């Protein structure tokens, strides 16, 4: 199952001053926070690296052992669900106090979003944000005809590489000229479009495999082709 911490913090960025004010302490190259919850029955230990990566432990204060059931997919009893819900609320409280929100999980997706706003005066809308699975699906549309020229999605790597990899990545779908498809598909990080016509759309992974400049040119092309 997706890490609870990743789900809460993937569209957040840490603000050091807020972290220190909330009670984080420096530990090596990162920061650590300890908080009790559920009337002191459990203790959460949250670690944040210099680059903002988050890891968490939940400790049963009676045994001083990690409460491993928290992360077991098949552990679905009432008690473990109560602990999960309480831990999730604690993480949301920490996020609200210590982070600023961003539109997308990846830095490259957010940089490209700023570029699109500067170049085309278009911001994304999130038509499926009420559904947890699709909250981070942002659509960029022409003001004149409301047609999409770009779509950023958060998907499993496996839907692109067909290798069962459950890691989540941001991708951007862009329209292309059909005759360019074969050449583009040979580039690292570029795939036939996920959930769209493979001949006229591509999916580009937003993990800096391709440069901002290259993707920006494809965005311009997609804008022109959909106009």
PDB file of C-alpha atoms in Angstrom:
ATOM      1  CA  UNK A   1       0.000   0.000   0.000  1.00  0.00           C
ATOM      2  CA  UNK A   2       1.101   3.581  -0.604  1.00  0.00           C
ATOM      3  CA  UNK A   3       2.953   4.998   2.380  1.00  0.00           C
ATOM      4  CA  UNK A   4       0.648   7.087   4.557  1.00  0.00           C
ATOM      5  CA  UNK A   5       3.270   9.826   4.753  1.00  0.00           C
ATOM      6  CA  UNK A   6       3.708   9.961   0.965  1.00  0.00           C
ATOM      7  CA  UNK A   7      -0.031  10.348   0.462  1.00  0.00           C
ATOM      8  CA  UNK A   8      -0.216  13.303   2.867  1.00  0.00           C
ATOM      9  CA  UNK A   9       2.965  15.151   1.912  1.00  0.00           C
ATOM     10  CA  UNK A  10       3.451  14.500  -1.818  1.00  0.00           C
ATOM     11  CA  UNK A  11       1.862  17.863  -2.763  1.00  0.00           C
ATOM     12  CA  UNK A  12       3.446  19.790   0.106  1.00  0.00           C
ATOM     13  CA  UNK A  13       6.777  21.578   0.537  1.00  0.00           C
ATOM     14  CA  UNK A  14       8.377  21.997   3.941  1.00  0.00           C
ATOM     15  CA  UNK A  15       9.005  25.478   5.401  1.00  0.00           C
ATOM     16  CA  UNK A  16      11.931  25.316   7.828  1.00  0.00           C
ATOM     17  CA  UNK A  17      10.847  28.221  10.039  1.00  0.00           C
ATOM     18  CA  UNK A  18       7.418  26.669  10.505  1.00  0.00           C
ATOM     19  CA  UNK A  19       8.932  23.245  11.226  1.00  0.00           C
ATOM     20  CA  UNK A  20      11.158  24.601  13.996  1.00  0.00           C
ATOM     21  CA  UNK A  21       8.287  26.589  15.478  1.00  0.00           C
ATOM     22  CA  UNK A  22       6.135  23.447  15.526  1.00  0.00           C
ATOM     23  CA  UNK A  23       8.758  21.435  17.405  1.00  0.00           C
ATOM     24  CA  UNK A  24      10.983  19.753  14.838  1.00  0.00           C
ATOM     25  CA  UNK A  25      14.597  19.409  15.949  1.00  0.00           C
ATOM     26  CA  UNK A  26      17.644  19.050  13.752  1.00  0.00           C
ATOM     27  CA  UNK A  27      19.102  15.547  13.597  1.00  0.00           C
ATOM     28  CA  UNK A  28      22.115  15.139  11.343  1.00  0.00           C
ATOM     29  CA  UNK A  29      21.234  16.489   7.911  1.00  0.00           C
ATOM     30  CA  UNK A  30      17.495  16.338   8.552  1.00  0.00           C
ATOM     31  CA  UNK A  31      14.805  17.094  11.106  1.00  0.00           C
ATOM     32  CA  UNK A  32      12.808  14.941  13.508  1.00  0.00           C
ATOM     33  CA  UNK A  33       9.503  15.420  15.322  1.00  0.00           C
ATOM     34  CA  UNK A  34       8.054  13.199  18.059  1.00  0.00           C
ATOM     35  CA  UNK A  35       4.378  13.391  18.998  1.00  0.00           C
ATOM     36  CA  UNK A  36       2.114  11.227  21.135  1.00  0.00           C
ATOM     37  CA  UNK A  37      -1.436  10.478  19.999  1.00  0.00           C
ATOM     38  CA  UNK A  38      -4.472   8.400  20.948  1.00  0.00           C
ATOM     39  CA  UNK A  39      -4.195   9.428  24.615  1.00  0.00           C
ATOM     40  CA  UNK A  40      -0.511   8.542  24.703  1.00  0.00           C
ATOM     41  CA  UNK A  41      -0.980   4.930  23.574  1.00  0.00           C
ATOM     42  CA  UNK A  42       1.143   5.618  20.492  1.00  0.00           C
ATOM     43  CA  UNK A  43       4.074   7.818  19.557  1.00  0.00           C
ATOM     44  CA  UNK A  44       4.776   9.093  16.048  1.00  0.00           C
ATOM     45  CA  UNK A  45       8.348   9.820  14.986  1.00  0.00           C
ATOM     46  CA  UNK A  46       8.523  11.810  11.762  1.00  0.00           C
ATOM     47  CA  UNK A  47      11.826  12.329   9.943  1.00  0.00           C
ATOM     48  CA  UNK A  48      12.323  14.829   7.116  1.00  0.00           C
ATOM     49  CA  UNK A  49      15.499  14.860   5.041  1.00  0.00           C
ATOM     50  CA  UNK A  50      17.254  17.939   3.730  1.00  0.00           C
ATOM     51  CA  UNK A  51      15.527  17.332   0.372  1.00  0.00           C
ATOM     52  CA  UNK A  52      12.082  17.042   1.969  1.00  0.00           C
ATOM     53  CA  UNK A  53      11.682  13.258   1.895  1.00  0.00           C
ATOM     54  CA  UNK A  54       9.466  12.051   4.740  1.00  0.00           C
ATOM     55  CA  UNK A  55       9.597   8.830   6.749  1.00  0.00           C
ATOM     56  CA  UNK A  56       7.470   7.937   9.741  1.00  0.00           C
ATOM     57  CA  UNK A  57       7.388   5.450  12.579  1.00  0.00           C
ATOM     58  CA  UNK A  58       4.448   4.678  14.841  1.00  0.00           C
ATOM     59  CA  UNK A  59       5.463   3.144  18.163  1.00  0.00           C
ATOM     60  CA  UNK A  60       3.209   1.331  20.630  1.00  0.00           C
ATOM     61  CA  UNK A  61       4.180   3.018  23.907  1.00  0.00           C
ATOM     62  CA  UNK A  62       3.241  -0.064  25.934  1.00  0.00           C
ATOM     63  CA  UNK A  63       5.683  -2.375  24.164  1.00  0.00           C
ATOM     64  CA  UNK A  64       7.984   0.295  22.669  1.00  0.00           C
ATOM     65  CA  UNK A  65       7.792  -1.655  19.410  1.00  0.00           C
ATOM     66  CA  UNK A  66       6.815  -0.359  15.997  1.00  0.00           C
ATOM     67  CA  UNK A  67       3.107  -0.867  15.362  1.00  0.00           C
ATOM     68  CA  UNK A  68       3.686  -2.880  12.184  1.00  0.00           C
ATOM     69  CA  UNK A  69      -0.033  -3.567  11.593  1.00  0.00           C
ATOM     70  CA  UNK A  70      -0.375   0.076  10.530  1.00  0.00           C
ATOM     71  CA  UNK A  71       1.225  -0.679   7.170  1.00  0.00           C
ATOM     72  CA  UNK A  72      -0.117  -4.164   6.564  1.00  0.00           C
ATOM     73  CA  UNK A  73      -2.591  -4.092   3.718  1.00  0.00           C
ATOM     74  CA  UNK A  74      -4.528  -7.072   5.073  1.00  0.00           C
ATOM     75  CA  UNK A  75      -4.826  -5.603   8.587  1.00  0.00           C
ATOM     76  CA  UNK A  76      -8.343  -4.160   8.467  1.00  0.00           C
ATOM     77  CA  UNK A  77      -9.736  -4.525  11.990  1.00  0.00           C
ATOM     78  CA  UNK A  78     -11.519  -1.728  13.824  1.00  0.00           C
ATOM     79  CA  UNK A  79      -8.576  -1.019  16.123  1.00  0.00           C
ATOM     80  CA  UNK A  80      -5.902  -0.750  13.436  1.00  0.00           C
ATOM     81  CA  UNK A  81      -8.228   1.474  11.407  1.00  0.00           C
ATOM     82  CA  UNK A  82      -8.634   3.727  14.457  1.00  0.00           C
ATOM     83  CA  UNK A  83      -4.849   4.011  14.769  1.00  0.00           C
ATOM     84  CA  UNK A  84      -4.463   4.716  11.038  1.00  0.00           C
ATOM     85  CA  UNK A  85      -7.130   7.428  11.148  1.00  0.00           C
ATOM     86  CA  UNK A  86      -5.559   9.080  14.188  1.00  0.00           C
ATOM     87  CA  UNK A  87      -2.088   8.979  12.637  1.00  0.00           C
ATOM     88  CA  UNK A  88      -3.459  10.420   9.403  1.00  0.00           C
ATOM     89  CA  UNK A  89      -5.088  13.287  11.320  1.00  0.00           C
ATOM     90  CA  UNK A  90      -1.784  13.983  13.064  1.00  0.00           C
ATOM     91  CA  UNK A  91       0.056  14.085   9.738  1.00  0.00           C
ATOM     92  CA  UNK A  92      -2.550  16.446   8.292  1.00  0.00           C
ATOM     93  CA  UNK A  93      -2.107  18.716  11.325  1.00  0.00           C
ATOM     94  CA  UNK A  94       1.672  18.722  10.817  1.00  0.00           C
ATOM     95  CA  UNK A  95       1.264  19.439   7.095  1.00  0.00           C
ATOM     96  CA  UNK A  96      -1.070  22.362   7.757  1.00  0.00           C
ATOM     97  CA  UNK A  97       1.327  23.859  10.317  1.00  0.00           C
ATOM     98  CA  UNK A  98       4.673  23.225   8.611  1.00  0.00           C
ATOM     99  CA  UNK A  99       4.179  23.126   4.848  1.00  0.00           C
ATOM    100  CA  UNK A 100       3.016  25.124   1.884  1.00  0.00           C
ATOM    101  CA  UNK A 101       0.843  23.481  -0.750  1.00  0.00           C
ATOM    102  CA  UNK A 102       1.884  22.964  -4.345  1.00  0.00           C
ATOM    103  CA  UNK A 103      -0.295  21.871  -7.245  1.00  0.00           C
ATOM    104  CA  UNK A 104       1.694  18.770  -8.171  1.00  0.00           C
ATOM    105  CA  UNK A 105       4.035  16.331  -6.464  1.00  0.00           C
ATOM    106  CA  UNK A 106       7.066  16.745  -8.730  1.00  0.00           C
ATOM    107  CA  UNK A 107       9.160  19.892  -8.917  1.00  0.00           C
ATOM    108  CA  UNK A 108       9.265  19.656 -12.709  1.00  0.00           C
ATOM    109  CA  UNK A 109       5.465  19.590 -12.943  1.00  0.00           C
ATOM    110  CA  UNK A 110       5.261  22.759 -10.858  1.00  0.00           C
ATOM    111  CA  UNK A 111       7.950  24.513 -12.914  1.00  0.00           C
ATOM    112  CA  UNK A 112       6.127  23.674 -16.145  1.00  0.00           C
ATOM    113  CA  UNK A 113       2.861  24.896 -14.634  1.00  0.00           C
ATOM    114  CA  UNK A 114       4.473  28.274 -13.967  1.00  0.00           C
ATOM    115  CA  UNK A 115       5.794  28.342 -17.526  1.00  0.00           C
ATOM    116  CA  UNK A 116       2.341  27.614 -18.969  1.00  0.00           C
ATOM    117  CA  UNK A 117       0.859  30.438 -16.883  1.00  0.00           C
ATOM    118  CA  UNK A 118       3.544  32.885 -18.036  1.00  0.00           C
ATOM    119  CA  UNK A 119       3.405  31.844 -21.701  1.00  0.00           C
ATOM    120  CA  UNK A 120      -0.314  31.176 -22.223  1.00  0.00           C
ATOM    121  CA  UNK A 121      -2.014  32.745 -19.157  1.00  0.00           C
ATOM    122  CA  UNK A 122      -3.573  29.359 -18.378  1.00  0.00           C
ATOM    123  CA  UNK A 123      -3.863  27.695 -14.974  1.00  0.00           C
ATOM    124  CA  UNK A 124      -4.867  24.056 -14.522  1.00  0.00           C
ATOM    125  CA  UNK A 125      -8.289  22.986 -13.360  1.00  0.00           C
ATOM    126  CA  UNK A 126      -8.877  19.768 -11.446  1.00  0.00           C
ATOM    127  CA  UNK A 127     -12.179  18.296 -12.667  1.00  0.00           C
ATOM    128  CA  UNK A 128     -11.856  15.067 -10.671  1.00  0.00           C
ATOM    129  CA  UNK A 129     -10.501  16.472  -7.397  1.00  0.00           C
ATOM    130  CA  UNK A 130     -13.398  15.019  -5.369  1.00  0.00           C
ATOM    131  CA  UNK A 131     -12.100  11.527  -6.163  1.00  0.00           C
ATOM    132  CA  UNK A 132      -9.001  10.787  -4.062  1.00  0.00           C
ATOM    133  CA  UNK A 133      -7.339   8.755  -6.815  1.00  0.00           C
ATOM    134  CA  UNK A 134      -7.563  11.612  -9.327  1.00  0.00           C
ATOM    135  CA  UNK A 135      -7.062  14.650  -7.097  1.00  0.00           C
ATOM    136  CA  UNK A 136      -3.726  15.520  -8.725  1.00  0.00           C
ATOM    137  CA  UNK A 137      -5.011  15.319 -12.320  1.00  0.00           C
ATOM    138  CA  UNK A 138      -4.685  18.865 -13.685  1.00  0.00           C
ATOM    139  CA  UNK A 139      -6.103  19.892 -17.065  1.00  0.00           C
ATOM    140  CA  UNK A 140      -4.779  22.842 -19.102  1.00  0.00           C
ATOM    141  CA  UNK A 141      -7.352  24.214 -21.567  1.00  0.00           C
ATOM    142  CA  UNK A 142      -7.642  26.841 -24.264  1.00  0.00           C
ATOM    143  CA  UNK A 143      -9.701  29.775 -23.021  1.00  0.00           C
ATOM    144  CA  UNK A 144     -11.491  30.028 -26.381  1.00  0.00           C
ATOM    145  CA  UNK A 145     -12.696  26.456 -26.970  1.00  0.00           C
ATOM    146  CA  UNK A 146     -11.980  24.727 -23.608  1.00  0.00           C
ATOM    147  CA  UNK A 147     -10.039  21.989 -25.407  1.00  0.00           C
ATOM    148  CA  UNK A 148      -7.176  20.355 -23.523  1.00  0.00           C
ATOM    149  CA  UNK A 149      -3.645  20.996 -24.671  1.00  0.00           C
ATOM    150  CA  UNK A 150      -1.987  19.372 -21.655  1.00  0.00           C
ATOM    151  CA  UNK A 151      -2.923  17.045 -18.821  1.00  0.00           C
ATOM    152  CA  UNK A 152      -0.737  16.309 -15.786  1.00  0.00           C
ATOM    153  CA  UNK A 153      -1.483  13.065 -13.957  1.00  0.00           C
ATOM    154  CA  UNK A 154      -0.092  11.117 -11.000  1.00  0.00           C
ATOM    155  CA  UNK A 155       0.156   7.475 -12.092  1.00  0.00           C
ATOM    156  CA  UNK A 156       1.941   4.254 -11.241  1.00  0.00           C
ATOM    157  CA  UNK A 157       5.154   3.663 -13.148  1.00  0.00           C
ATOM    158  CA  UNK A 158       3.747   0.262 -14.103  1.00  0.00           C
ATOM    159  CA  UNK A 159       1.147   1.739 -16.474  1.00  0.00           C
ATOM    160  CA  UNK A 160       4.019   3.067 -18.576  1.00  0.00           C
ATOM    161  CA  UNK A 161       6.706   0.396 -18.271  1.00  0.00           C
ATOM    162  CA  UNK A 162       4.352  -2.596 -17.822  1.00  0.00           C
ATOM    163  CA  UNK A 163       6.724  -3.980 -15.176  1.00  0.00           C
ATOM    164  CA  UNK A 164       4.545  -3.958 -12.044  1.00  0.00           C
ATOM    165  CA  UNK A 165       6.426  -1.009 -10.499  1.00  0.00           C
ATOM    166  CA  UNK A 166       4.003   0.653  -8.001  1.00  0.00           C
ATOM    167  CA  UNK A 167       6.025   3.879  -7.628  1.00  0.00           C
ATOM    168  CA  UNK A 168       4.013   7.000  -8.419  1.00  0.00           C
ATOM    169  CA  UNK A 169       5.208   9.556 -10.979  1.00  0.00           C
ATOM    170  CA  UNK A 170       3.818  12.739 -12.521  1.00  0.00           C
ATOM    171  CA  UNK A 171       3.365  12.605 -16.294  1.00  0.00           C
ATOM    172  CA  UNK A 172       2.166  15.191 -18.794  1.00  0.00           C
ATOM    173  CA  UNK A 173       0.073  14.240 -21.815  1.00  0.00           C
ATOM    174  CA  UNK A 174       0.671  16.366 -24.909  1.00  0.00           C
ATOM    175  CA  UNK A 175      -0.663  16.289 -28.477  1.00  0.00           C
ATOM    176  CA  UNK A 176       1.786  15.581 -31.301  1.00  0.00           C
ATOM    177  CA  UNK A 177       1.775  15.218 -35.052  1.00  0.00           C
ATOM    178  CA  UNK A 178       1.255  11.481 -35.784  1.00  0.00           C
ATOM    179  CA  UNK A 179       4.341  11.280 -38.000  1.00  0.00           C
ATOM    180  CA  UNK A 180       6.540  12.324 -35.063  1.00  0.00           C
ATOM    181  CA  UNK A 181       5.298   9.594 -32.725  1.00  0.00           C
ATOM    182  CA  UNK A 182       7.806   6.815 -33.485  1.00  0.00           C
ATOM    183  CA  UNK A 183      10.803   9.110 -33.020  1.00  0.00           C
ATOM    184  CA  UNK A 184       9.453  10.608 -29.796  1.00  0.00           C
ATOM    185  CA  UNK A 185       8.712   7.183 -28.315  1.00  0.00           C
ATOM    186  CA  UNK A 186      12.416   6.342 -28.610  1.00  0.00           C
ATOM    187  CA  UNK A 187      13.367   9.143 -26.227  1.00  0.00           C
ATOM    188  CA  UNK A 188      13.904   8.303 -22.544  1.00  0.00           C
ATOM    189  CA  UNK A 189      10.907   9.236 -20.419  1.00  0.00           C
ATOM    190  CA  UNK A 190       8.544   9.573 -23.407  1.00  0.00           C
ATOM    191  CA  UNK A 191       5.743   7.032 -23.937  1.00  0.00           C
ATOM    192  CA  UNK A 192       2.611   6.476 -26.010  1.00  0.00           C
ATOM    193  CA  UNK A 193      -0.046   8.440 -24.148  1.00  0.00           C
ATOM    194  CA  UNK A 194      -1.617   6.887 -21.077  1.00  0.00           C
ATOM    195  CA  UNK A 195      -5.416   6.813 -21.461  1.00  0.00           C
ATOM    196  CA  UNK A 196      -5.367   8.771 -24.728  1.00  0.00           C
ATOM    197  CA  UNK A 197      -4.822   8.134 -28.433  1.00  0.00           C
ATOM    198  CA  UNK A 198      -1.333   6.651 -28.825  1.00  0.00           C
ATOM    199  CA  UNK A 199      -0.913   8.040 -32.329  1.00  0.00           C
ATOM    200  CA  UNK A 200      -1.621  11.670 -31.533  1.00  0.00           C
ATOM    201  CA  UNK A 201      -0.646  12.060 -27.865  1.00  0.00           C
ATOM    202  CA  UNK A 202       2.424  11.273 -25.748  1.00  0.00           C
ATOM    203  CA  UNK A 203       3.034  10.914 -22.022  1.00  0.00           C
ATOM    204  CA  UNK A 204       6.245  12.464 -20.697  1.00  0.00           C
ATOM    205  CA  UNK A 205       7.495  11.531 -17.231  1.00  0.00           C
ATOM    206  CA  UNK A 206       8.159  14.639 -15.145  1.00  0.00           C
ATOM    207  CA  UNK A 207      11.221  13.463 -13.233  1.00  0.00           C
ATOM    208  CA  UNK A 208      13.793  15.604 -15.104  1.00  0.00           C
ATOM    209  CA  UNK A 209      14.673  12.793 -17.512  1.00  0.00           C
ATOM    210  CA  UNK A 210      13.717  15.281 -20.226  1.00  0.00           C
ATOM    211  CA  UNK A 211      14.702  18.921 -19.749  1.00  0.00           C
ATOM    212  CA  UNK A 212      12.205  21.677 -19.089  1.00  0.00           C
ATOM    213  CA  UNK A 213      13.225  23.246 -22.399  1.00  0.00           C
ATOM    214  CA  UNK A 214      12.414  20.107 -24.401  1.00  0.00           C
ATOM    215  CA  UNK A 215       9.045  19.622 -22.717  1.00  0.00           C
ATOM    216  CA  UNK A 216       8.216  23.311 -23.053  1.00  0.00           C
ATOM    217  CA  UNK A 217       8.678  23.025 -26.824  1.00  0.00           C
ATOM    218  CA  UNK A 218       6.319  20.023 -26.906  1.00  0.00           C
ATOM    219  CA  UNK A 219       3.818  22.040 -24.845  1.00  0.00           C
ATOM    220  CA  UNK A 220       3.974  24.843 -27.423  1.00  0.00           C
ATOM    221  CA  UNK A 221       3.404  22.284 -30.187  1.00  0.00           C
ATOM    222  CA  UNK A 222       0.459  20.767 -28.330  1.00  0.00           C
ATOM    223  CA  UNK A 223      -1.047  24.214 -27.754  1.00  0.00           C
ATOM    224  CA  UNK A 224      -0.790  24.974 -31.474  1.00  0.00           C
ATOM    225  CA  UNK A 225      -2.175  21.581 -32.558  1.00  0.00           C
ATOM    226  CA  UNK A 226      -5.218  21.846 -30.289  1.00  0.00           C
ATOM    227  CA  UNK A 227      -5.988  25.497 -30.988  1.00  0.00           C
TER     228      UNK A 227
END
